[in-house]
């Protein structure tokens, strides 16, 4: 089997070196670009299955690369950045990045995220739009609009079901408040995060064992939500 190809766009040599060798030890084929211009070339020519991207690059901003890559590829993009503000994260995720890891980071955590995103990407490309999805004791039949917990049917309103479907489609990824509001309620509602809070609370109430300590419908503080896959 061919090794999955990963591209690291990172200007700091010691970080790039550690990440590259850890990923190679884990069985990936890894390329590194030290800046935006090389990153663009490598992304277009190596066809990476996943990209790890630093935002602060010497010749520009990493977010520009997300824009470029998204015009031709769905490869997961994990942002690695020293910028800790929520705004930077939200901007990157809104542009189509899949995940955000703040520096300093643990290599174990990065490897776990890489595995999760590659698994998700493979599932999506090898199965037809899957209509069955389950987590814990919850099963969702999206085509028929049927959700069960512990084998008994759970009634969801139309909007609750829509939110659940959007979370399932983006499972494993951080979805920003704006993305979720736009996808579920429409573009006119992106400034109304309280709708989202209310409906997330309802989904947790209906589908989590303990809604106060959710295991699947995770909050990414200041950013959005993630359905743990
Ligand atoms: Ca940097």
PDB file of C-alpha atoms in Angstrom, residues 2-177:
ATOM      1  CA  UNK A   2       1.215   3.474  -0.843  1.00  0.00           C
ATOM      2  CA  UNK A   3       2.188   5.688   2.055  1.00  0.00           C
ATOM      3  CA  UNK A   4      -0.089   8.686   2.636  1.00  0.00           C
ATOM      4  CA  UNK A   5       1.663  11.904   1.567  1.00  0.00           C
ATOM      5  CA  UNK A   6       1.809  14.782   4.036  1.00  0.00           C
ATOM      6  CA  UNK A   7       3.050  18.300   3.337  1.00  0.00           C
ATOM      7  CA  UNK A   8       4.381  20.515   6.135  1.00  0.00           C
ATOM      8  CA  UNK A   9       4.535  24.229   5.437  1.00  0.00           C
ATOM      9  CA  UNK A  10       6.590  25.625   8.308  1.00  0.00           C
ATOM     10  CA  UNK A  11       9.451  28.125   8.396  1.00  0.00           C
ATOM     11  CA  UNK A  12      10.884  27.141  11.780  1.00  0.00           C
ATOM     12  CA  UNK A  13      13.511  24.482  11.101  1.00  0.00           C
ATOM     13  CA  UNK A  14      13.445  22.726  14.468  1.00  0.00           C
ATOM     14  CA  UNK A  15       9.659  22.346  14.473  1.00  0.00           C
ATOM     15  CA  UNK A  16       9.612  21.176  10.851  1.00  0.00           C
ATOM     16  CA  UNK A  17      12.364  18.655  11.604  1.00  0.00           C
ATOM     17  CA  UNK A  18      10.644  17.161  14.642  1.00  0.00           C
ATOM     18  CA  UNK A  19       7.260  16.951  12.918  1.00  0.00           C
ATOM     19  CA  UNK A  20       8.741  15.501   9.730  1.00  0.00           C
ATOM     20  CA  UNK A  21      10.720  12.761  11.467  1.00  0.00           C
ATOM     21  CA  UNK A  22       7.834  11.817  13.780  1.00  0.00           C
ATOM     22  CA  UNK A  23       5.476  11.539  10.821  1.00  0.00           C
ATOM     23  CA  UNK A  24       8.016   9.511   8.852  1.00  0.00           C
ATOM     24  CA  UNK A  25       8.427   7.168  11.830  1.00  0.00           C
ATOM     25  CA  UNK A  26       4.651   6.787  11.832  1.00  0.00           C
ATOM     26  CA  UNK A  27       4.776   5.604   8.210  1.00  0.00           C
ATOM     27  CA  UNK A  28       3.970   8.697   6.171  1.00  0.00           C
ATOM     28  CA  UNK A  29       5.782  10.161   3.194  1.00  0.00           C
ATOM     29  CA  UNK A  30       6.572  13.735   4.195  1.00  0.00           C
ATOM     30  CA  UNK A  31       7.574  16.865   2.292  1.00  0.00           C
ATOM     31  CA  UNK A  32       8.397  20.208   3.787  1.00  0.00           C
ATOM     32  CA  UNK A  33       8.118  23.733   2.405  1.00  0.00           C
ATOM     33  CA  UNK A  34       9.678  26.584   4.418  1.00  0.00           C
ATOM     34  CA  UNK A  35       7.436  29.309   3.006  1.00  0.00           C
ATOM     35  CA  UNK A  36       4.266  30.199   1.186  1.00  0.00           C
ATOM     36  CA  UNK A  37       5.668  30.217  -2.355  1.00  0.00           C
ATOM     37  CA  UNK A  38       7.231  26.763  -2.014  1.00  0.00           C
ATOM     38  CA  UNK A  39       4.154  25.578  -0.165  1.00  0.00           C
ATOM     39  CA  UNK A  40       1.989  26.449  -3.170  1.00  0.00           C
ATOM     40  CA  UNK A  41       4.282  24.526  -5.529  1.00  0.00           C
ATOM     41  CA  UNK A  42       4.572  21.463  -3.266  1.00  0.00           C
ATOM     42  CA  UNK A  43       0.817  21.394  -2.611  1.00  0.00           C
ATOM     43  CA  UNK A  44       0.098  21.464  -6.344  1.00  0.00           C
ATOM     44  CA  UNK A  45       2.751  18.948  -7.408  1.00  0.00           C
ATOM     45  CA  UNK A  46       2.904  16.386  -4.559  1.00  0.00           C
ATOM     46  CA  UNK A  47      -0.863  15.952  -4.225  1.00  0.00           C
ATOM     47  CA  UNK A  48      -0.622  15.613  -0.443  1.00  0.00           C
ATOM     48  CA  UNK A  49      -3.426  13.762   1.368  1.00  0.00           C
ATOM     49  CA  UNK A  50      -3.011  16.155   4.297  1.00  0.00           C
ATOM     50  CA  UNK A  51      -1.349  19.518   4.881  1.00  0.00           C
ATOM     51  CA  UNK A  52       0.092  20.848   8.126  1.00  0.00           C
ATOM     52  CA  UNK A  53       0.291  24.602   7.838  1.00  0.00           C
ATOM     53  CA  UNK A  54       1.935  27.317   9.904  1.00  0.00           C
ATOM     54  CA  UNK A  55       0.164  30.680   9.589  1.00  0.00           C
ATOM     55  CA  UNK A  56       3.134  32.990  10.177  1.00  0.00           C
ATOM     56  CA  UNK A  57       5.396  32.449   7.166  1.00  0.00           C
ATOM     57  CA  UNK A  58       8.277  34.702   6.058  1.00  0.00           C
ATOM     58  CA  UNK A  59       6.783  35.443   2.634  1.00  0.00           C
ATOM     59  CA  UNK A  60       3.144  35.761   3.546  1.00  0.00           C
ATOM     60  CA  UNK A  61       0.207  34.472   5.517  1.00  0.00           C
ATOM     61  CA  UNK A  62      -0.638  30.764   5.671  1.00  0.00           C
ATOM     62  CA  UNK A  63      -4.330  31.562   5.243  1.00  0.00           C
ATOM     63  CA  UNK A  64      -3.571  32.445   1.601  1.00  0.00           C
ATOM     64  CA  UNK A  65      -2.478  28.869   1.032  1.00  0.00           C
ATOM     65  CA  UNK A  66      -5.772  27.506   2.411  1.00  0.00           C
ATOM     66  CA  UNK A  67      -7.615  29.606  -0.151  1.00  0.00           C
ATOM     67  CA  UNK A  68      -5.434  28.319  -2.999  1.00  0.00           C
ATOM     68  CA  UNK A  69      -5.541  24.669  -1.931  1.00  0.00           C
ATOM     69  CA  UNK A  70      -9.308  24.709  -1.422  1.00  0.00           C
ATOM     70  CA  UNK A  71      -9.802  25.723  -5.040  1.00  0.00           C
ATOM     71  CA  UNK A  72      -8.629  22.278  -6.189  1.00  0.00           C
ATOM     72  CA  UNK A  73      -8.392  19.899  -3.220  1.00  0.00           C
ATOM     73  CA  UNK A  74     -10.319  18.612  -0.216  1.00  0.00           C
ATOM     74  CA  UNK A  75      -7.187  17.395   1.571  1.00  0.00           C
ATOM     75  CA  UNK A  76      -7.508  18.078   5.300  1.00  0.00           C
ATOM     76  CA  UNK A  77      -5.551  21.142   6.446  1.00  0.00           C
ATOM     77  CA  UNK A  78      -4.326  21.276  10.044  1.00  0.00           C
ATOM     78  CA  UNK A  79      -3.212  24.722  11.159  1.00  0.00           C
ATOM     79  CA  UNK A  80      -0.211  24.857  13.449  1.00  0.00           C
ATOM     80  CA  UNK A  81       0.178  28.304  14.865  1.00  0.00           C
ATOM     81  CA  UNK A  82       1.539  30.427  17.648  1.00  0.00           C
ATOM     82  CA  UNK A  83      -1.401  32.772  17.200  1.00  0.00           C
ATOM     83  CA  UNK A  84      -3.623  31.830  20.061  1.00  0.00           C
ATOM     84  CA  UNK A  85      -6.430  34.303  19.496  1.00  0.00           C
ATOM     85  CA  UNK A  86      -9.797  32.896  18.553  1.00  0.00           C
ATOM     86  CA  UNK A  87     -10.037  35.282  15.602  1.00  0.00           C
ATOM     87  CA  UNK A  88      -7.086  33.704  13.802  1.00  0.00           C
ATOM     88  CA  UNK A  89      -8.544  30.232  14.371  1.00  0.00           C
ATOM     89  CA  UNK A  90     -11.988  31.226  13.206  1.00  0.00           C
ATOM     90  CA  UNK A  91     -10.600  32.903  10.084  1.00  0.00           C
ATOM     91  CA  UNK A  92      -8.548  29.838   9.175  1.00  0.00           C
ATOM     92  CA  UNK A  93     -11.459  27.464   9.775  1.00  0.00           C
ATOM     93  CA  UNK A  94     -13.874  29.684   7.849  1.00  0.00           C
ATOM     94  CA  UNK A  95     -11.463  29.587   4.905  1.00  0.00           C
ATOM     95  CA  UNK A  96     -11.641  25.799   4.868  1.00  0.00           C
ATOM     96  CA  UNK A  97      -8.997  24.569   7.306  1.00  0.00           C
ATOM     97  CA  UNK A  98     -10.072  21.438   9.180  1.00  0.00           C
ATOM     98  CA  UNK A  99      -8.323  21.803  12.491  1.00  0.00           C
ATOM     99  CA  UNK A 100      -6.196  24.136  14.570  1.00  0.00           C
ATOM    100  CA  UNK A 101      -3.375  23.230  16.940  1.00  0.00           C
ATOM    101  CA  UNK A 102      -1.749  25.964  19.009  1.00  0.00           C
ATOM    102  CA  UNK A 103       2.018  26.053  19.563  1.00  0.00           C
ATOM    103  CA  UNK A 104       3.551  24.744  21.713  1.00  0.00           C
ATOM    104  CA  UNK A 105       1.881  21.420  20.949  1.00  0.00           C
ATOM    105  CA  UNK A 106       2.343  17.769  21.822  1.00  0.00           C
ATOM    106  CA  UNK A 107       3.526  15.505  19.024  1.00  0.00           C
ATOM    107  CA  UNK A 108       1.195  12.754  20.308  1.00  0.00           C
ATOM    108  CA  UNK A 109      -1.747  15.100  19.896  1.00  0.00           C
ATOM    109  CA  UNK A 110      -0.670  16.120  16.406  1.00  0.00           C
ATOM    110  CA  UNK A 111      -0.245  12.478  15.336  1.00  0.00           C
ATOM    111  CA  UNK A 112      -3.687  11.602  16.712  1.00  0.00           C
ATOM    112  CA  UNK A 113      -5.290  14.457  14.767  1.00  0.00           C
ATOM    113  CA  UNK A 114      -3.426  13.474  11.589  1.00  0.00           C
ATOM    114  CA  UNK A 115      -4.698   9.889  11.895  1.00  0.00           C
ATOM    115  CA  UNK A 116      -8.251  11.037  12.581  1.00  0.00           C
ATOM    116  CA  UNK A 117      -8.353  13.419   9.618  1.00  0.00           C
ATOM    117  CA  UNK A 118      -6.842  10.922   7.198  1.00  0.00           C
ATOM    118  CA  UNK A 119      -9.317   8.256   8.363  1.00  0.00           C
ATOM    119  CA  UNK A 120     -12.195  10.651   7.848  1.00  0.00           C
ATOM    120  CA  UNK A 121     -10.954  11.708   4.413  1.00  0.00           C
ATOM    121  CA  UNK A 122     -10.674   8.064   3.329  1.00  0.00           C
ATOM    122  CA  UNK A 123     -14.143   7.192   4.588  1.00  0.00           C
ATOM    123  CA  UNK A 124     -15.623  10.089   2.677  1.00  0.00           C
ATOM    124  CA  UNK A 125     -13.883   9.321  -0.596  1.00  0.00           C
ATOM    125  CA  UNK A 126     -14.475   5.554  -0.587  1.00  0.00           C
ATOM    126  CA  UNK A 127     -18.116   5.383   0.432  1.00  0.00           C
ATOM    127  CA  UNK A 128     -21.052   6.947  -1.279  1.00  0.00           C
ATOM    128  CA  UNK A 129     -22.489   9.795   0.730  1.00  0.00           C
ATOM    129  CA  UNK A 130     -23.062   7.662   3.778  1.00  0.00           C
ATOM    130  CA  UNK A 131     -26.548   7.817   5.160  1.00  0.00           C
ATOM    131  CA  UNK A 132     -25.899   5.727   8.275  1.00  0.00           C
ATOM    132  CA  UNK A 133     -23.837   7.061  11.107  1.00  0.00           C
ATOM    133  CA  UNK A 134     -23.493   6.050  14.719  1.00  0.00           C
ATOM    134  CA  UNK A 135     -21.713   7.162  17.854  1.00  0.00           C
ATOM    135  CA  UNK A 136     -22.059   5.633  21.314  1.00  0.00           C
ATOM    136  CA  UNK A 137     -25.541   4.110  21.432  1.00  0.00           C
ATOM    137  CA  UNK A 138     -26.934   6.618  18.922  1.00  0.00           C
ATOM    138  CA  UNK A 139     -27.666   5.639  15.323  1.00  0.00           C
ATOM    139  CA  UNK A 140     -28.629   8.159  12.649  1.00  0.00           C
ATOM    140  CA  UNK A 141     -30.271   7.147   9.386  1.00  0.00           C
ATOM    141  CA  UNK A 142     -29.955  10.417   7.510  1.00  0.00           C
ATOM    142  CA  UNK A 143     -31.786   9.283   4.380  1.00  0.00           C
ATOM    143  CA  UNK A 144     -34.894   8.321   6.331  1.00  0.00           C
ATOM    144  CA  UNK A 145     -34.604  10.951   9.041  1.00  0.00           C
ATOM    145  CA  UNK A 146     -34.565   8.353  11.795  1.00  0.00           C
ATOM    146  CA  UNK A 147     -32.435   8.750  14.917  1.00  0.00           C
ATOM    147  CA  UNK A 148     -32.356   6.148  17.654  1.00  0.00           C
ATOM    148  CA  UNK A 149     -30.697   6.000  21.038  1.00  0.00           C
ATOM    149  CA  UNK A 150     -30.466   2.661  22.809  1.00  0.00           C
ATOM    150  CA  UNK A 151     -32.562   1.273  19.949  1.00  0.00           C
ATOM    151  CA  UNK A 152     -35.532   3.505  20.705  1.00  0.00           C
ATOM    152  CA  UNK A 153     -36.458   6.317  18.351  1.00  0.00           C
ATOM    153  CA  UNK A 154     -35.639   9.889  19.366  1.00  0.00           C
ATOM    154  CA  UNK A 155     -37.854  12.621  17.997  1.00  0.00           C
ATOM    155  CA  UNK A 156     -35.896  15.550  16.564  1.00  0.00           C
ATOM    156  CA  UNK A 157     -37.412  18.743  15.154  1.00  0.00           C
ATOM    157  CA  UNK A 158     -36.558  19.668  11.572  1.00  0.00           C
ATOM    158  CA  UNK A 159     -33.872  22.162  12.660  1.00  0.00           C
ATOM    159  CA  UNK A 160     -32.372  19.792  15.225  1.00  0.00           C
ATOM    160  CA  UNK A 161     -32.112  17.148  12.536  1.00  0.00           C
ATOM    161  CA  UNK A 162     -30.563  19.621  10.114  1.00  0.00           C
ATOM    162  CA  UNK A 163     -27.949  20.677  12.668  1.00  0.00           C
ATOM    163  CA  UNK A 164     -27.185  17.032  13.413  1.00  0.00           C
ATOM    164  CA  UNK A 165     -26.776  16.287   9.693  1.00  0.00           C
ATOM    165  CA  UNK A 166     -24.365  19.204   9.239  1.00  0.00           C
ATOM    166  CA  UNK A 167     -22.329  18.080  12.269  1.00  0.00           C
ATOM    167  CA  UNK A 168     -22.215  14.522  10.913  1.00  0.00           C
ATOM    168  CA  UNK A 169     -21.082  15.737   7.473  1.00  0.00           C
ATOM    169  CA  UNK A 170     -18.232  17.619   9.157  1.00  0.00           C
ATOM    170  CA  UNK A 171     -17.544  15.040  11.870  1.00  0.00           C
ATOM    171  CA  UNK A 172     -14.122  15.208  13.445  1.00  0.00           C
ATOM    172  CA  UNK A 173     -13.677  18.774  12.224  1.00  0.00           C
ATOM    173  CA  UNK A 174     -14.077  21.985  14.145  1.00  0.00           C
ATOM    174  CA  UNK A 175     -17.032  23.802  12.601  1.00  0.00           C
ATOM    175  CA  UNK A 176     -17.184  27.504  13.376  1.00  0.00           C
ATOM    176  CA  UNK A 177     -20.294  29.234  14.702  1.00  0.00           C
TER     177      UNK A 177
END
